[in-house]
Short mmCIF file of N, CA and C in Angstrom, two decimals:
data_model
loop_
_atom_site.label_atom_id
_atom_site.label_comp_id
_atom_site.label_asym_id
_atom_site.label_seq_id
_atom_site.Cartn_x
_atom_site.Cartn_y
_atom_site.Cartn_z
N MET A 1 119.93 80.58 90.53
CA MET A 1 118.60 80.92 90.63
C MET A 1 118.50 81.94 91.80
N THR A 2 117.85 83.06 91.54
CA THR A 2 117.79 84.05 92.77
C THR A 2 116.70 83.72 93.65
N ALA A 3 116.71 84.36 94.97
CA ALA A 3 115.73 84.06 95.95
C ALA A 3 114.35 84.44 95.37
N SER A 4 114.10 85.54 94.59
CA SER A 4 112.83 85.88 94.22
C SER A 4 112.23 84.86 93.21
N THR A 5 113.20 84.21 92.33
CA THR A 5 112.75 83.25 91.48
C THR A 5 112.21 81.97 92.26
N ASP A 6 113.02 81.67 93.30
CA ASP A 6 112.56 80.58 94.26
C ASP A 6 111.16 80.81 94.71
N ARG A 7 110.94 81.99 95.21
CA ARG A 7 109.71 82.32 95.87
C ARG A 7 108.57 82.19 94.71
N GLU A 8 108.83 82.78 93.60
CA GLU A 8 107.89 82.70 92.50
C GLU A 8 107.51 81.23 92.19
N ARG A 9 108.43 80.34 92.11
CA ARG A 9 108.19 78.98 91.66
C ARG A 9 107.45 78.30 92.81
N ALA A 10 107.58 78.80 93.97
CA ALA A 10 107.02 78.01 95.12
C ALA A 10 105.44 78.39 95.21
N LEU A 11 105.09 79.49 94.66
CA LEU A 11 103.68 79.93 94.75
C LEU A 11 102.95 79.29 93.55
N GLU A 12 101.84 78.47 93.86
CA GLU A 12 101.01 77.90 92.93
C GLU A 12 99.73 78.65 92.92
N GLN A 13 99.33 79.16 91.81
CA GLN A 13 98.09 80.03 91.63
C GLN A 13 97.24 79.34 90.60
N ASP A 14 95.86 79.06 90.98
CA ASP A 14 94.90 78.56 90.09
C ASP A 14 93.89 79.58 90.01
N VAL A 15 93.47 79.98 88.79
CA VAL A 15 92.44 80.92 88.62
C VAL A 15 91.21 80.22 87.93
N PHE A 16 90.05 80.50 88.52
CA PHE A 16 88.80 79.81 87.94
C PHE A 16 87.70 80.76 87.93
N ASP A 17 86.62 80.39 87.10
CA ASP A 17 85.40 81.15 87.03
C ASP A 17 84.22 80.24 87.25
N GLU A 18 84.54 78.94 87.56
CA GLU A 18 83.50 78.00 88.15
C GLU A 18 84.04 77.37 89.33
N TRP A 19 83.27 76.92 90.12
CA TRP A 19 83.60 76.25 91.38
C TRP A 19 84.29 75.02 90.99
N PRO A 20 85.54 74.68 91.50
CA PRO A 20 86.11 73.37 91.40
C PRO A 20 85.19 72.32 92.07
N PRO A 21 85.09 71.16 91.64
CA PRO A 21 84.15 70.13 92.15
C PRO A 21 84.27 70.02 93.69
N ALA A 22 85.40 69.92 94.30
CA ALA A 22 85.45 69.74 95.72
C ALA A 22 84.84 70.97 96.48
N LEU A 23 84.98 72.24 95.91
CA LEU A 23 84.37 73.38 96.60
C LEU A 23 82.88 73.34 96.35
N ARG A 24 82.44 73.03 95.14
CA ARG A 24 80.99 72.92 94.90
C ARG A 24 80.32 72.01 95.89
N ALA A 25 81.04 70.82 96.15
CA ALA A 25 80.52 69.82 97.13
C ALA A 25 80.48 70.45 98.37
N ALA A 26 81.39 71.29 98.84
CA ALA A 26 81.47 71.97 100.10
C ALA A 26 80.36 72.84 100.37
N PHE A 27 79.84 73.47 99.27
CA PHE A 27 78.83 74.36 99.35
C PHE A 27 77.44 73.91 98.78
N ASP A 28 77.26 72.47 98.79
CA ASP A 28 76.04 71.87 98.19
C ASP A 28 74.92 71.82 99.12
N GLY A 29 74.99 72.34 100.38
CA GLY A 29 73.97 72.34 101.33
C GLY A 29 73.60 70.99 102.02
N THR A 30 74.43 70.06 101.84
CA THR A 30 74.28 68.63 102.45
C THR A 30 75.30 68.46 103.56
N SER A 31 74.91 67.48 104.39
CA SER A 31 75.85 67.01 105.50
C SER A 31 76.56 68.23 106.21
N LEU A 32 75.66 69.21 106.60
CA LEU A 32 76.17 70.43 107.24
C LEU A 32 76.95 69.99 108.59
N GLU A 33 76.51 68.91 109.22
CA GLU A 33 77.16 68.53 110.53
C GLU A 33 78.57 68.19 110.32
N THR A 34 78.95 67.70 109.16
CA THR A 34 80.32 67.38 108.95
C THR A 34 81.17 68.50 108.57
N LYS A 35 80.56 69.65 108.25
CA LYS A 35 81.22 70.94 107.82
C LYS A 35 81.22 72.00 108.80
N ILE A 36 80.77 71.65 110.09
CA ILE A 36 80.88 72.72 111.14
C ILE A 36 82.25 73.10 111.31
N GLY A 37 82.47 74.39 111.58
CA GLY A 37 83.74 74.97 111.75
C GLY A 37 84.29 75.78 110.58
N PHE A 38 83.83 75.39 109.33
CA PHE A 38 84.25 76.01 108.19
C PHE A 38 83.80 77.60 108.31
N THR A 39 84.67 78.43 107.98
CA THR A 39 84.35 79.87 108.05
C THR A 39 84.88 80.66 106.81
N ALA A 40 84.05 81.46 106.27
CA ALA A 40 84.48 82.28 105.00
C ALA A 40 84.29 83.70 105.44
N SER A 41 85.17 84.58 104.92
CA SER A 41 85.09 85.94 105.25
C SER A 41 84.40 86.63 104.04
N LEU A 42 83.35 87.23 104.22
CA LEU A 42 82.71 88.03 103.12
C LEU A 42 83.09 89.53 103.23
N ILE A 43 83.70 90.01 102.28
CA ILE A 43 84.24 91.47 102.32
C ILE A 43 83.34 92.23 101.41
N THR A 44 82.70 93.33 101.98
CA THR A 44 81.99 94.17 101.32
C THR A 44 82.46 95.62 101.59
N ARG A 45 81.95 96.54 100.70
CA ARG A 45 82.15 98.06 100.91
C ARG A 45 80.90 98.74 101.43
N ASP A 46 81.00 99.39 102.49
CA ASP A 46 79.80 100.05 103.11
C ASP A 46 79.60 101.48 102.34
N ALA A 47 78.51 102.12 102.80
CA ALA A 47 78.12 103.33 102.22
C ALA A 47 79.26 104.44 102.31
N ASN A 48 80.01 104.28 103.28
CA ASN A 48 81.20 105.26 103.46
C ASN A 48 82.42 104.77 102.88
N GLY A 49 82.38 103.79 102.05
CA GLY A 49 83.48 103.21 101.35
C GLY A 49 84.45 102.42 102.10
N HIS A 50 84.06 102.09 103.37
CA HIS A 50 84.94 101.24 104.25
C HIS A 50 84.74 99.77 103.89
N LEU A 51 85.77 99.00 103.92
CA LEU A 51 85.72 97.57 103.62
C LEU A 51 85.30 96.95 104.95
N ARG A 52 84.34 95.99 104.92
CA ARG A 52 83.83 95.39 106.07
C ARG A 52 83.88 93.79 105.93
N THR A 53 84.12 93.07 106.99
CA THR A 53 84.21 91.66 106.81
C THR A 53 83.08 91.08 107.68
N SER A 54 82.37 90.08 107.19
CA SER A 54 81.35 89.34 107.84
C SER A 54 81.74 87.92 107.73
N LEU A 55 81.63 87.13 108.81
CA LEU A 55 82.00 85.74 108.84
C LEU A 55 80.92 84.82 108.65
N LEU A 56 80.94 83.95 107.63
CA LEU A 56 79.86 83.10 107.34
C LEU A 56 80.24 81.56 107.46
N GLY A 57 79.25 80.78 107.80
CA GLY A 57 79.51 79.29 107.86
C GLY A 57 78.79 78.69 106.69
N VAL A 58 78.87 77.37 106.75
CA VAL A 58 78.26 76.58 105.56
C VAL A 58 76.82 76.66 105.58
N GLY A 59 76.25 76.98 106.69
CA GLY A 59 74.76 77.07 106.73
C GLY A 59 74.24 78.38 106.01
N GLU A 60 75.18 79.17 105.61
CA GLU A 60 74.76 80.50 104.98
C GLU A 60 75.22 80.49 103.65
N LEU A 61 75.83 79.53 103.03
CA LEU A 61 76.34 79.54 101.71
C LEU A 61 75.78 78.34 100.96
N TYR A 62 75.30 78.52 99.80
CA TYR A 62 74.88 77.41 98.89
C TYR A 62 75.20 77.73 97.40
N ALA A 63 75.83 76.64 96.77
CA ALA A 63 76.09 76.84 95.38
C ALA A 63 75.16 76.08 94.58
N PRO A 64 74.12 76.76 93.83
CA PRO A 64 73.16 75.91 93.05
C PRO A 64 73.63 75.43 91.85
N ASP A 65 74.81 76.01 91.29
CA ASP A 65 75.36 75.61 90.14
C ASP A 65 76.87 75.88 90.17
N SER A 66 77.51 75.64 89.03
CA SER A 66 78.95 75.82 89.05
C SER A 66 79.56 77.27 89.03
N ARG A 67 78.67 78.22 88.77
CA ARG A 67 79.15 79.57 88.73
C ARG A 67 78.52 80.52 89.76
N THR A 68 77.73 79.97 90.67
CA THR A 68 76.91 80.84 91.50
C THR A 68 77.10 80.41 92.95
N LEU A 69 76.90 81.42 93.90
CA LEU A 69 76.95 81.12 95.25
C LEU A 69 75.81 82.11 95.93
N CYS A 70 74.95 81.41 96.60
CA CYS A 70 73.79 82.09 97.31
C CYS A 70 74.24 82.34 98.73
N LEU A 71 73.85 83.40 99.24
CA LEU A 71 74.07 83.84 100.63
C LEU A 71 72.87 84.12 101.43
N ALA A 72 72.80 83.68 102.68
CA ALA A 72 71.79 83.99 103.57
C ALA A 72 72.43 84.84 104.66
N LEU A 73 71.95 86.03 104.82
CA LEU A 73 72.51 86.94 105.79
C LEU A 73 71.34 87.48 106.67
N TRP A 74 71.75 87.87 107.90
CA TRP A 74 70.82 88.50 108.81
C TRP A 74 70.44 89.90 108.18
N PRO A 75 69.15 90.19 108.08
CA PRO A 75 68.57 91.33 107.18
C PRO A 75 69.22 92.70 107.74
N HIS A 76 69.55 92.77 108.94
CA HIS A 76 70.10 94.13 109.44
C HIS A 76 71.62 94.04 109.61
N SER A 77 72.31 93.13 109.08
CA SER A 77 73.74 93.05 109.15
C SER A 77 74.31 94.06 108.18
N ARG A 78 75.53 94.41 108.46
CA ARG A 78 76.30 95.40 107.55
C ARG A 78 76.45 95.02 106.17
N ALA A 79 76.65 93.58 106.03
CA ALA A 79 76.81 93.05 104.72
C ALA A 79 75.55 93.10 103.92
N ALA A 80 74.37 92.79 104.67
CA ALA A 80 73.05 92.81 103.90
C ALA A 80 72.76 94.25 103.50
N ARG A 81 73.05 95.19 104.31
CA ARG A 81 72.78 96.57 103.99
C ARG A 81 73.76 97.03 102.85
N ALA A 82 75.03 96.56 102.90
CA ALA A 82 75.86 97.02 101.76
C ALA A 82 75.60 96.39 100.47
N LEU A 83 74.81 95.24 100.47
CA LEU A 83 74.52 94.44 99.25
C LEU A 83 73.18 94.62 98.86
N SER A 84 72.30 95.37 99.57
CA SER A 84 70.93 95.47 99.27
C SER A 84 70.57 95.95 97.87
N GLY A 85 71.43 96.77 97.30
CA GLY A 85 71.04 97.24 95.92
C GLY A 85 71.97 96.47 94.86
N GLY A 86 72.56 95.32 95.32
CA GLY A 86 73.56 94.69 94.45
C GLY A 86 74.96 95.25 94.56
N GLY A 87 75.96 94.71 94.04
CA GLY A 87 77.22 95.18 94.08
C GLY A 87 78.21 94.03 94.07
N ARG A 88 79.46 94.31 94.45
CA ARG A 88 80.54 93.41 94.40
C ARG A 88 80.89 93.00 95.79
N ALA A 89 81.45 91.73 96.00
CA ALA A 89 81.90 91.30 97.28
C ALA A 89 83.14 90.29 96.92
N ALA A 90 83.97 90.09 97.95
CA ALA A 90 84.83 89.05 97.90
C ALA A 90 84.62 88.01 98.98
N LEU A 91 84.76 86.81 98.70
CA LEU A 91 84.72 85.73 99.63
C LEU A 91 86.12 85.09 99.76
N THR A 92 86.58 85.07 100.97
CA THR A 92 87.92 84.47 101.21
C THR A 92 87.84 83.30 102.25
N PHE A 93 88.60 82.37 102.07
CA PHE A 93 88.60 81.23 103.09
C PHE A 93 89.79 80.24 102.70
N VAL A 94 90.01 79.34 103.65
CA VAL A 94 91.06 78.32 103.54
C VAL A 94 90.34 76.87 103.35
N PHE A 95 90.62 76.30 102.21
CA PHE A 95 90.07 75.01 101.95
C PHE A 95 91.15 74.02 101.17
N ASP A 96 91.26 72.84 101.71
CA ASP A 96 92.15 72.00 100.95
C ASP A 96 93.52 72.54 100.80
N ASP A 97 94.07 73.00 101.90
CA ASP A 97 95.45 73.48 102.01
C ASP A 97 95.71 74.67 101.11
N ALA A 98 94.68 75.39 100.78
CA ALA A 98 94.98 76.59 99.83
C ALA A 98 94.15 77.73 100.42
N PHE A 99 94.58 78.91 100.05
CA PHE A 99 93.80 80.27 100.39
C PHE A 99 93.15 80.51 99.13
N TYR A 100 91.79 80.76 99.26
CA TYR A 100 90.88 81.07 98.16
C TYR A 100 90.34 82.56 98.37
N GLN A 101 90.32 83.20 97.16
CA GLN A 101 89.58 84.43 97.12
C GLN A 101 88.72 84.47 95.84
N VAL A 102 87.43 84.71 96.04
CA VAL A 102 86.43 84.70 94.99
C VAL A 102 85.74 86.00 94.88
N GLN A 103 85.88 86.61 93.71
CA GLN A 103 85.23 88.03 93.44
C GLN A 103 83.85 87.57 92.89
N LEU A 104 82.87 88.11 93.51
CA LEU A 104 81.41 87.92 93.19
C LEU A 104 80.70 89.17 92.84
N ASP A 105 79.85 89.04 91.82
CA ASP A 105 78.93 90.04 91.36
C ASP A 105 77.58 89.65 92.06
N ILE A 106 77.14 90.49 93.01
CA ILE A 106 76.04 90.11 93.83
C ILE A 106 74.78 90.89 93.44
N GLU A 107 73.63 90.12 93.59
CA GLU A 107 72.26 90.69 93.41
C GLU A 107 71.41 90.26 94.48
N PRO A 108 70.41 90.89 94.98
CA PRO A 108 69.48 90.41 95.97
C PRO A 108 68.59 89.33 95.32
N LEU A 109 68.21 88.27 96.01
CA LEU A 109 67.21 87.38 95.45
C LEU A 109 65.85 87.82 95.69
N PRO A 110 65.02 87.76 94.66
CA PRO A 110 63.64 88.21 94.82
C PRO A 110 62.87 87.23 95.77
N GLY A 111 61.89 87.92 96.53
CA GLY A 111 61.04 87.01 97.34
C GLY A 111 61.66 86.83 98.65
N THR A 112 62.59 87.44 99.10
CA THR A 112 63.26 87.14 100.45
C THR A 112 62.76 88.26 101.24
N GLY A 113 62.87 88.05 102.54
CA GLY A 113 62.51 88.99 103.62
C GLY A 113 62.29 88.28 104.89
N GLY A 114 61.80 88.98 105.85
CA GLY A 114 61.61 88.29 107.17
C GLY A 114 62.97 88.12 107.86
N ASP A 115 63.29 86.82 108.23
CA ASP A 115 64.48 86.50 109.03
C ASP A 115 65.73 86.47 108.19
N LEU A 116 65.51 86.53 106.91
CA LEU A 116 66.81 86.33 106.14
C LEU A 116 66.87 87.37 104.92
N ALA A 117 67.99 87.81 104.64
CA ALA A 117 68.20 88.53 103.37
C ALA A 117 69.11 87.74 102.53
N CYS A 118 68.55 87.37 101.38
CA CYS A 118 69.25 86.37 100.48
C CYS A 118 69.79 87.03 99.22
N PHE A 119 70.96 86.56 98.84
CA PHE A 119 71.54 87.15 97.63
C PHE A 119 72.14 86.10 96.76
N THR A 120 72.28 86.36 95.44
CA THR A 120 73.01 85.42 94.57
C THR A 120 74.14 86.16 94.11
N GLY A 121 75.25 85.39 94.08
CA GLY A 121 76.60 85.92 93.54
C GLY A 121 77.10 85.08 92.43
N SER A 122 77.31 85.84 91.32
CA SER A 122 78.07 85.02 90.15
C SER A 122 79.49 85.26 90.31
N ILE A 123 80.20 84.21 90.03
CA ILE A 123 81.72 84.30 90.07
C ILE A 123 82.21 85.13 89.02
N ASP A 124 83.00 86.25 89.32
CA ASP A 124 83.60 86.96 88.27
C ASP A 124 84.96 86.29 88.15
N THR A 125 85.66 86.05 89.21
CA THR A 125 86.88 85.29 89.09
C THR A 125 87.26 84.66 90.56
N GLY A 126 87.87 83.61 90.47
CA GLY A 126 88.36 82.96 91.74
C GLY A 126 89.75 82.66 91.57
N GLU A 127 90.41 82.61 92.73
CA GLU A 127 91.87 82.31 92.76
C GLU A 127 92.14 81.50 94.01
N ALA A 128 92.91 80.47 93.81
CA ALA A 128 93.46 79.59 94.84
C ALA A 128 95.01 79.72 94.90
N GLN A 129 95.55 79.98 96.06
CA GLN A 129 96.93 80.04 96.24
C GLN A 129 97.48 79.11 97.20
N ARG A 130 98.57 78.41 96.74
CA ARG A 130 99.34 77.42 97.61
C ARG A 130 100.80 77.73 97.52
N VAL A 131 101.59 77.45 98.51
CA VAL A 131 102.99 77.46 98.47
C VAL A 131 103.46 76.16 98.82
N ARG A 132 104.60 75.79 98.11
CA ARG A 132 105.15 74.45 98.38
C ARG A 132 105.80 74.28 99.74
N TYR A 133 106.24 75.29 100.26
CA TYR A 133 107.03 75.24 101.59
C TYR A 133 106.11 75.20 102.80
N ALA A 134 104.84 75.43 102.66
CA ALA A 134 103.98 75.51 103.86
C ALA A 134 102.51 75.02 103.43
N ARG A 135 101.96 74.33 104.29
CA ARG A 135 100.61 73.85 104.08
C ARG A 135 99.63 74.62 104.98
N LEU A 136 98.71 75.25 104.44
CA LEU A 136 97.61 75.89 105.24
C LEU A 136 96.80 74.86 105.96
N THR A 137 96.71 74.90 107.21
CA THR A 137 95.90 73.85 107.87
C THR A 137 94.63 74.41 108.33
N GLY A 138 94.32 75.59 108.29
CA GLY A 138 93.08 76.19 108.76
C GLY A 138 93.14 77.79 108.59
N GLY A 139 91.95 78.26 108.49
CA GLY A 139 91.82 79.69 108.54
C GLY A 139 91.09 80.00 109.74
N ILE A 140 89.97 80.86 109.80
CA ILE A 140 89.20 81.13 110.89
C ILE A 140 88.25 79.96 110.99
N THR A 141 88.17 79.23 112.17
CA THR A 141 87.29 78.10 112.35
C THR A 141 86.55 78.30 113.72
N PHE A 142 85.56 77.54 113.92
CA PHE A 142 84.83 77.63 115.29
C PHE A 142 84.18 76.25 115.60
N ASP A 143 83.78 76.20 116.78
CA ASP A 143 83.05 75.10 117.32
C ASP A 143 81.75 75.57 117.74
N LEU A 144 80.62 74.78 117.65
CA LEU A 144 79.39 75.12 118.13
C LEU A 144 79.33 74.60 119.58
N GLU A 145 79.01 75.51 120.51
CA GLU A 145 79.01 75.12 121.86
C GLU A 145 77.56 75.31 122.48
N GLY A 146 77.01 74.26 123.12
CA GLY A 146 75.77 74.45 123.70
C GLY A 146 74.42 74.56 122.84
N GLU A 147 74.56 74.91 121.61
CA GLU A 147 73.31 75.14 120.77
C GLU A 147 73.52 74.38 119.48
N ARG A 148 74.40 73.35 119.43
CA ARG A 148 74.75 72.65 118.21
C ARG A 148 73.48 72.25 117.32
N GLU A 149 72.67 71.47 117.95
CA GLU A 149 71.47 71.05 117.21
C GLU A 149 70.51 72.22 116.78
N THR A 150 70.35 73.31 117.59
CA THR A 150 69.62 74.47 117.22
C THR A 150 70.23 75.17 116.07
N VAL A 151 71.55 75.38 115.98
CA VAL A 151 72.26 76.03 114.86
C VAL A 151 72.10 75.06 113.73
N LEU A 152 72.40 73.88 113.74
CA LEU A 152 72.30 72.87 112.62
C LEU A 152 70.86 72.99 112.03
N ASP A 153 69.81 72.99 112.83
CA ASP A 153 68.46 73.10 112.35
C ASP A 153 68.27 74.36 111.64
N ARG A 154 68.71 75.53 112.19
CA ARG A 154 68.65 76.75 111.54
C ARG A 154 69.32 76.76 110.21
N TRP A 155 70.50 76.29 110.17
CA TRP A 155 71.33 76.13 109.00
C TRP A 155 70.44 75.45 107.87
N LYS A 156 69.97 74.22 108.33
CA LYS A 156 69.19 73.41 107.27
C LYS A 156 67.99 74.13 106.78
N GLN A 157 67.32 75.01 107.60
CA GLN A 157 66.18 75.64 107.20
C GLN A 157 66.66 76.85 106.19
N GLN A 158 67.78 77.42 106.48
CA GLN A 158 68.35 78.58 105.69
C GLN A 158 68.77 77.97 104.36
N ILE A 159 69.43 76.81 104.22
CA ILE A 159 69.88 76.21 102.95
C ILE A 159 68.51 75.85 102.24
N GLU A 160 67.61 75.41 102.79
CA GLU A 160 66.34 75.00 102.01
C GLU A 160 65.73 76.29 101.59
N HIS A 161 65.76 77.36 102.34
CA HIS A 161 65.20 78.68 101.83
C HIS A 161 66.06 79.06 100.63
N LEU A 162 67.33 79.06 100.69
CA LEU A 162 68.24 79.47 99.62
C LEU A 162 67.98 78.62 98.38
N LYS A 163 67.86 77.33 98.58
CA LYS A 163 67.44 76.37 97.42
C LYS A 163 66.17 76.85 96.72
N LYS A 164 65.23 77.03 97.47
CA LYS A 164 63.84 77.46 96.87
C LYS A 164 64.04 78.90 96.19
N THR A 165 64.62 79.80 96.88
CA THR A 165 64.71 81.10 96.33
C THR A 165 65.66 81.09 95.07
N ALA A 166 66.84 80.44 95.18
CA ALA A 166 67.65 80.38 93.97
C ALA A 166 67.00 79.71 92.84
N GLY A 167 66.20 78.72 93.07
CA GLY A 167 65.38 78.07 92.01
C GLY A 167 64.32 78.99 91.31
N ALA A 168 63.81 79.87 92.07
CA ALA A 168 62.84 80.82 91.57
C ALA A 168 63.46 82.03 90.86
N SER A 169 64.75 82.16 91.02
CA SER A 169 65.49 83.36 90.46
C SER A 169 65.47 83.22 88.94
N PRO A 170 65.28 84.43 88.19
CA PRO A 170 65.25 84.30 86.82
C PRO A 170 66.65 83.82 86.23
N GLY A 171 66.52 83.13 85.25
CA GLY A 171 67.80 82.60 84.53
C GLY A 171 68.31 81.20 85.16
N ARG A 172 67.45 80.73 86.03
CA ARG A 172 67.88 79.38 86.56
C ARG A 172 66.99 78.22 85.94
#
C-alpha cells in the first residue's frame, strides 16, 4: 500500500444536503448558554470579488428546518452588505471532531431591518471531514467576559427574531 493510499483511506468525508440531527440540534436556538464558545466562519464575496470572513456564534444562527440556516448579522457588516441582494456563502466550523463546510444559497429575509439584517440560507451541499489519525478538538472558540448575561439576552432576542422572520418567509 502506498503512502497516498494510506492518506486517502484515513480521510473520512460525509456529504449532506440536510443538517445531520446533531447539527440541527446545535442550531435549534435553545440552551444558548451551553453553546457559548462555538464559532463558525461565514465566508462571503464582497463587491470587489475579495473573500471575507465573518465570525458568528450560536446566537446568530438558527436552523428552522433540516435544509435551512437563518443568519442574524449586524446591518452594516461586510457580510450583510455582501449578501444584501442574495448570493452564495460558505459556513465553516469544527463540530463533533470534524471540520464542516456548508455551501449556502442566501436570500434576505423580508421584514427585517433596524438592529439586524436577517438572511435565510438553503443548503446546496455540506461536507464533513475527519481523519483517523487526528481528532479535531476545536476551531475558533471564545469565552464571554464581563457581559455574559447581556450577550446571552441579545442572542435570545436575535434567535426569537429569526424564528419569527423565518416563519413568515414564503415557502415555510
